[in-house]
Amino acid sequence: MAPVHTSTAPASDGATVPSESRGAALGNLVRRPETGALIGTLSVFVFFAIFGGSQFLSAGGTASWLNVAAELGIIAIPVGLLMISGELDLSVGSVLASSSMTLAIVSGHWGAPVGLGILLALGLGLLTGFLNGLLVTRTGVPSFVVTLATNFGLAGLTLGLSRVITGTTSVAIDPGSPAKELFGTLLANKFEVAIFWWIGVVLVVGWMLHASRYGNWILAVGGDTVSARATGIPVPKVKIALFMGSALGAALVGVIQTLLYNSAQVANGQAFVFNSIIAVVIGGVLLTGGYGSVVGVVLGTLTFAIVQQGIYYTGWNSDWASLILGILLLAAVLMNNTFRKMALSYAPKRKA
């Protein structure tokens, strides 16, 4: 058999680097879940920086999309983890609204300490997530169906109880200084303190997914549940914990919004149901599970927020915003698929 020659390229120090090594490095780069998301984020930012002008790049313009990204990101990060495990959560909108109303009713309508209202609001989120996870793991019913039912059921319960208790669907609250500063502050009258909560969530969840054994469990469960169970991974416990995390993120945003606007409404939150999924998918997470990264979800969230807010600075008709977001979602999915195929094509070949 004739010898197989490996082509090389000169390195900066005069040595040679096999071309297949360069191909492997490029393959590793495009294989990353966040590569496509990074390209998307940079593209939309440059686009709106050009067409949105100085207003988009101003402090007020930056705050407009960072605030949106922060609130959405607090929900999208745990939703992303859940999707990596192969599940969906469509109840986050109602969890947000119910937690928000819980805080407003307990501490606004009834006058209880704000701290108690916050704990009950977050506790309601954890309880809802626990029930979602328990139903999914015990019954085998798809999470899409279970959480969709929870979304409608919790929305109806929130509306009914709010009318019975307060006689209205909107409740005001005077949170007081400590709680307001911690959750509902505007920094420099522009940026929400939610940005810091978002950064905290990113750091904690990023460490958990990429640097802990639990992160390996999540990826394994999403990749192949049967194999994960066979290796001893407690699949039901992992999924229940992820559902609780998803609902807790939604409840936290409910608390932030209530203390920021000094009121709560039963209709709040439904936009987060699909917006969070859109941000996660743009960030490179597969709907089938087993693939994704926290950095990718962050970039997907930023991309979504920039597009949603950037169109207002272009002077164009904002009625087209939904169309642009729809096109962006489709383009993101196609681009992520393309990058994965490119990664396979750059995989090193075995020598004969």
Coordinates of C-alpha atoms in Angstrom, one line a residue:
M1 CA 0.0 0.0 0.0
A2 CA 1.3 3.4 -0.9
P3 CA 2.2 5.7 2.0
V4 CA -0.4 8.2 3.0
H5 CA 1.0 11.7 3.1
T6 CA -0.2 14.4 5.5
S7 CA -0.1 17.9 4.2
T8 CA 1.4 20.5 6.6
A9 CA 1.3 24.2 7.0
P10 CA 4.2 26.4 8.4
A11 CA 3.8 27.5 12.0
S12 CA 4.9 30.8 13.3
D13 CA 8.0 29.4 14.9
G14 CA 9.2 27.7 11.7
A15 CA 7.8 24.3 12.6
T16 CA 5.0 22.6 10.7
V17 CA 1.4 22.0 11.8
P18 CA -0.5 19.1 10.2
S19 CA -3.5 20.4 8.2
E20 CA -5.7 17.8 9.8
S21 CA -4.9 19.3 13.2
R22 CA -6.0 22.7 11.8
G23 CA -9.1 21.0 10.5
A24 CA -9.7 19.4 13.9
A25 CA -9.3 22.7 15.7
L26 CA -11.7 24.4 13.3
G27 CA -14.1 21.5 13.8
N28 CA -13.9 21.9 17.5
L29 CA -14.7 25.6 17.1
V30 CA -17.7 25.2 14.9
R31 CA -18.9 22.3 17.0
R32 CA -19.3 24.5 20.0
P33 CA -23.0 25.3 20.7
E34 CA -22.4 29.0 21.2
T35 CA -20.5 29.6 17.9
G36 CA -23.6 30.2 15.8
A37 CA -25.2 32.2 18.6
L38 CA -22.1 34.5 18.8
I39 CA -22.2 35.2 15.1
G40 CA -25.9 36.0 15.4
T41 CA -25.4 38.3 18.3
L42 CA -22.6 40.2 16.6
S43 CA -24.6 40.4 13.4
V44 CA -27.7 41.9 14.9
F45 CA -25.8 44.3 17.1
V46 CA -23.8 45.7 14.1
F47 CA -27.0 45.8 12.1
F48 CA -28.9 47.9 14.6
A49 CA -25.8 50.0 15.5
I50 CA -25.8 51.1 11.8
F51 CA -29.6 51.5 11.3
G52 CA -30.4 52.6 14.8
G53 CA -27.7 55.1 15.0
S54 CA -26.5 56.9 18.1
Q55 CA -29.8 56.4 19.9
F56 CA -29.4 52.6 19.9
L57 CA -25.8 53.0 21.1
S58 CA -26.6 55.5 23.8
A59 CA -26.9 54.6 27.5
G60 CA -30.7 54.6 27.2
G61 CA -30.6 52.4 24.2
T62 CA -28.3 50.0 25.7
A63 CA -30.4 49.9 28.9
S64 CA -33.5 49.1 26.9
W65 CA -32.2 45.8 25.5
L66 CA -30.1 44.9 28.5
N67 CA -33.1 45.2 30.8
V68 CA -35.1 43.0 28.5
A69 CA -32.2 40.5 28.3
A70 CA -31.8 40.4 32.1
E71 CA -35.4 39.5 32.9
L72 CA -35.6 37.1 30.0
G73 CA -32.2 35.6 30.8
I74 CA -33.1 34.8 34.4
I75 CA -35.8 32.6 33.0
A76 CA -34.1 31.4 29.8
I77 CA -31.0 30.0 31.6
P78 CA -32.9 27.4 33.8
V79 CA -35.3 26.7 30.9
G80 CA -32.2 26.1 28.7
L81 CA -30.9 23.5 31.3
L82 CA -34.3 21.8 31.2
M83 CA -34.2 21.7 27.4
I84 CA -30.7 20.3 27.4
S85 CA -32.2 17.5 29.6
G86 CA -34.8 16.9 26.9
E87 CA -37.8 18.5 28.5
L88 CA -39.8 21.7 28.1
D89 CA -41.5 24.1 30.5
L90 CA -44.5 26.1 29.1
S91 CA -45.7 27.1 32.6
V92 CA -43.2 29.9 33.3
G93 CA -45.6 32.6 32.2
S94 CA -48.3 31.6 34.8
V95 CA -45.6 31.0 37.4
L96 CA -44.4 34.5 37.0
A97 CA -47.9 36.0 37.2
S98 CA -48.9 33.9 40.2
S99 CA -45.7 34.6 42.1
S100 CA -46.1 38.3 41.4
M101 CA -49.7 38.4 42.6
T102 CA -48.7 36.3 45.7
L103 CA -46.2 39.0 46.7
A104 CA -48.6 41.8 45.9
I105 CA -51.5 40.3 47.8
V106 CA -49.6 39.1 50.9
S107 CA -47.5 42.3 51.3
G108 CA -49.6 44.8 49.5
H109 CA -53.2 43.9 50.1
W110 CA -52.8 42.2 53.5
G111 CA -49.9 44.3 54.6
A112 CA -47.6 41.5 55.7
P113 CA -43.8 42.0 55.7
V114 CA -42.3 42.2 52.2
G115 CA -39.8 39.5 53.1
L116 CA -42.6 37.1 53.8
G117 CA -44.3 37.9 50.6
I118 CA -41.0 37.3 48.6
L119 CA -40.5 33.9 50.3
L120 CA -44.0 32.8 49.6
A121 CA -43.7 33.9 46.0
L122 CA -40.5 32.0 45.5
G123 CA -41.9 29.1 47.4
L124 CA -44.9 29.0 45.1
G125 CA -42.5 28.8 42.1
L126 CA -40.6 25.9 43.6
L127 CA -43.8 24.0 44.5
T128 CA -45.1 24.4 40.9
G129 CA -41.8 23.2 39.5
F130 CA -41.8 20.2 41.8
L131 CA -45.3 19.2 40.8
N132 CA -44.4 19.6 37.1
G133 CA -41.4 17.4 37.5
L134 CA -43.2 14.8 39.6
L135 CA -46.0 14.5 37.1
V136 CA -43.6 14.2 34.1
T137 CA -41.4 11.6 35.8
R138 CA -44.2 9.6 37.4
T139 CA -46.8 9.5 34.6
G140 CA -44.5 9.5 31.5
V141 CA -46.8 12.2 29.9
P142 CA -44.7 14.6 27.8
S143 CA -43.6 17.7 29.6
F144 CA -45.1 19.8 26.8
V145 CA -48.5 18.6 27.7
V146 CA -48.0 18.7 31.5
T147 CA -46.6 22.2 31.7
L148 CA -49.1 23.5 29.1
A149 CA -51.9 22.2 31.4
T150 CA -50.1 23.8 34.4
N151 CA -49.9 27.1 32.5
F152 CA -53.6 27.3 31.9
G153 CA -54.6 25.9 35.2
L154 CA -52.4 28.2 37.3
A155 CA -53.5 31.2 35.2
G156 CA -57.1 30.4 35.9
L157 CA -56.4 29.9 39.6
T158 CA -54.5 33.1 39.9
L159 CA -57.2 35.1 38.2
G160 CA -60.0 33.5 40.3
L161 CA -58.3 33.9 43.6
S162 CA -57.2 37.4 42.9
R163 CA -60.8 38.5 42.2
V164 CA -62.1 36.7 45.2
I165 CA -59.5 38.1 47.6
T166 CA -59.0 41.6 46.2
G167 CA -61.9 42.2 43.9
T168 CA -59.5 43.2 41.1
T169 CA -56.8 41.8 38.8
S170 CA -54.2 44.5 39.7
V171 CA -52.8 45.0 43.2
A172 CA -50.4 47.8 44.3
I173 CA -47.6 47.4 46.8
D174 CA -45.3 49.7 48.7
P175 CA -42.2 47.5 49.0
G176 CA -40.0 49.7 51.2
S177 CA -36.4 50.6 50.8
P178 CA -34.4 47.3 51.4
A179 CA -36.5 45.1 49.2
K180 CA -36.8 47.8 46.5
E181 CA -33.0 48.2 46.4
L182 CA -32.4 44.5 46.2
F183 CA -34.9 43.6 43.5
G184 CA -36.5 46.6 41.9
T185 CA -33.9 49.4 41.6
L186 CA -33.1 51.3 38.5
L187 CA -29.3 52.1 38.4
A188 CA -28.6 55.6 37.0
N189 CA -32.4 55.7 36.3
K190 CA -31.9 53.4 33.4
F191 CA -30.5 49.9 34.2
E192 CA -32.4 47.4 36.3
V193 CA -30.7 45.7 39.2
A194 CA -32.1 42.5 37.6
I195 CA -28.9 42.6 35.4
F196 CA -26.9 41.6 38.5
W197 CA -29.3 38.8 39.3
W198 CA -28.9 37.6 35.7
I199 CA -25.1 37.6 36.0
G200 CA -25.4 35.6 39.3
V201 CA -27.6 33.0 37.7
V202 CA -25.3 32.8 34.7
L203 CA -22.2 32.2 36.9
V204 CA -23.9 29.6 39.2
V205 CA -25.6 27.7 36.4
G206 CA -22.5 27.9 34.2
W207 CA -20.4 26.3 36.8
M208 CA -23.0 23.7 37.5
L209 CA -23.4 22.7 33.8
H210 CA -19.8 22.9 32.7
A211 CA -17.7 22.2 35.8
S212 CA -19.7 19.8 38.0
R213 CA -20.8 16.2 38.0
Y214 CA -24.4 17.4 37.9
G215 CA -23.8 19.1 34.6
N216 CA -22.6 15.8 33.1
W217 CA -25.8 14.2 34.4
I218 CA -27.9 16.8 32.7
L219 CA -26.2 16.3 29.4
A220 CA -26.4 12.5 29.7
V221 CA -30.1 12.5 30.6
G222 CA -30.8 14.7 27.5
G223 CA -28.6 12.6 25.3
D224 CA -30.0 9.1 26.2
T225 CA -32.3 8.7 29.2
V226 CA -32.1 4.9 29.1
S227 CA -28.3 4.9 29.1
A228 CA -28.2 7.6 31.8
R229 CA -30.4 5.5 34.0
A230 CA -28.4 2.4 33.4
T231 CA -25.2 4.1 34.6
G232 CA -26.8 5.0 37.9
I233 CA -27.8 8.6 37.2
P234 CA -31.0 9.5 39.3
V235 CA -32.9 10.6 36.2
P236 CA -36.2 11.5 38.0
K237 CA -34.5 13.6 40.7
V238 CA -32.4 15.4 38.1
K239 CA -35.5 16.3 36.1
I240 CA -37.6 17.4 39.1
A241 CA -34.7 19.6 40.2
L242 CA -34.5 21.2 36.8
F243 CA -38.3 21.8 36.7
M244 CA -38.0 23.5 40.1
G245 CA -35.1 25.6 38.8
S246 CA -37.1 26.7 35.8
A247 CA -40.1 27.7 37.9
L248 CA -37.9 29.4 40.5
G249 CA -36.4 31.6 37.7
A250 CA -39.9 32.7 36.6
A251 CA -40.9 33.4 40.2
L252 CA -37.8 35.5 40.7
V253 CA -38.6 37.6 37.7
G254 CA -42.2 38.0 39.1
V255 CA -40.7 39.3 42.3
I256 CA -38.4 41.7 40.4
Q257 CA -41.2 43.1 38.3
T258 CA -43.6 43.6 41.2
L259 CA -41.0 45.5 43.3
L260 CA -39.8 47.5 40.2
Y261 CA -43.3 48.6 39.2
N262 CA -44.9 48.6 42.7
S263 CA -47.8 46.5 41.4
A264 CA -48.7 43.1 40.0
Q265 CA -51.2 42.0 37.4
V266 CA -52.6 38.6 36.6
A267 CA -52.0 39.0 32.9
N268 CA -48.2 39.5 33.3
G269 CA -45.7 36.9 32.1
Q270 CA -47.3 35.0 29.2
A271 CA -44.8 36.5 26.7
F272 CA -42.0 34.7 28.5
V273 CA -43.3 31.3 27.6
F274 CA -42.2 31.3 24.0
N275 CA -39.7 34.1 24.3
S276 CA -37.6 32.0 26.6
I277 CA -37.7 29.0 24.3
I278 CA -36.8 31.3 21.3
A279 CA -33.8 32.7 23.2
V280 CA -32.6 29.2 24.1
V281 CA -33.0 27.8 20.6
I282 CA -31.2 30.8 19.1
G283 CA -28.4 30.1 21.7
G284 CA -27.8 26.7 20.1
V285 CA -29.7 24.3 22.4
L286 CA -31.3 21.4 20.7
L287 CA -35.0 20.8 21.2
T288 CA -34.2 17.1 21.3
G289 CA -31.8 17.6 24.3
G290 CA -28.3 16.6 25.0
Y291 CA -26.6 19.7 23.5
G292 CA -26.2 23.3 24.6
S293 CA -24.2 25.7 26.7
V294 CA -24.9 28.5 29.2
V295 CA -22.8 30.9 27.1
G296 CA -24.9 30.1 24.1
V297 CA -28.2 30.8 26.0
V298 CA -26.8 34.1 27.1
L299 CA -25.9 35.0 23.5
G300 CA -29.3 33.9 22.3
T301 CA -31.0 36.0 25.0
L302 CA -28.9 39.1 24.0
T303 CA -29.8 38.5 20.3
F304 CA -33.5 38.3 21.1
A305 CA -33.4 41.4 23.2
I306 CA -31.4 43.4 20.7
V307 CA -33.8 42.6 17.9
Q308 CA -36.9 43.2 20.0
Q309 CA -35.7 46.6 21.2
G310 CA -33.5 47.6 18.3
I311 CA -36.3 47.9 15.8
Y312 CA -37.7 50.9 17.7
Y313 CA -34.5 52.8 17.1
T314 CA -34.5 52.3 13.4
G315 CA -37.7 54.3 12.8
W316 CA -39.3 51.4 11.1
N317 CA -42.8 50.2 11.8
S318 CA -42.6 48.1 14.9
D319 CA -45.5 45.9 13.6
W320 CA -42.8 44.0 11.7
A321 CA -40.9 43.1 14.9
S322 CA -42.6 39.7 15.3
L323 CA -41.9 38.8 11.6
I324 CA -38.2 39.6 12.2
L325 CA -38.1 37.5 15.3
G326 CA -39.7 34.6 13.4
I327 CA -37.2 34.8 10.6
L328 CA -34.4 35.1 13.2
L329 CA -35.5 31.9 14.9
L330 CA -35.6 29.9 11.7
A331 CA -32.3 31.3 10.6
A332 CA -30.7 30.4 13.9
V333 CA -31.9 26.8 13.8
L334 CA -30.7 26.4 10.2
M335 CA -27.3 28.0 11.1
N336 CA -26.8 25.8 14.1
N337 CA -27.6 22.7 12.0
T338 CA -25.1 23.9 9.4
F339 CA -22.4 24.4 12.0
R340 CA -22.9 20.9 13.3
K341 CA -22.6 19.5 9.8
M342 CA -19.4 21.5 9.3
A343 CA -18.0 20.2 12.5
L344 CA -18.5 16.6 11.3
S345 CA -16.8 17.4 8.0
Y346 CA -13.8 18.8 9.8
A347 CA -13.4 15.7 11.9
P348 CA -9.9 14.1 11.5
K349 CA -9.8 11.1 9.2
R350 CA -8.0 7.9 10.2
K351 CA -4.8 7.1 8.5
A352 CA -4.7 4.1 6.3

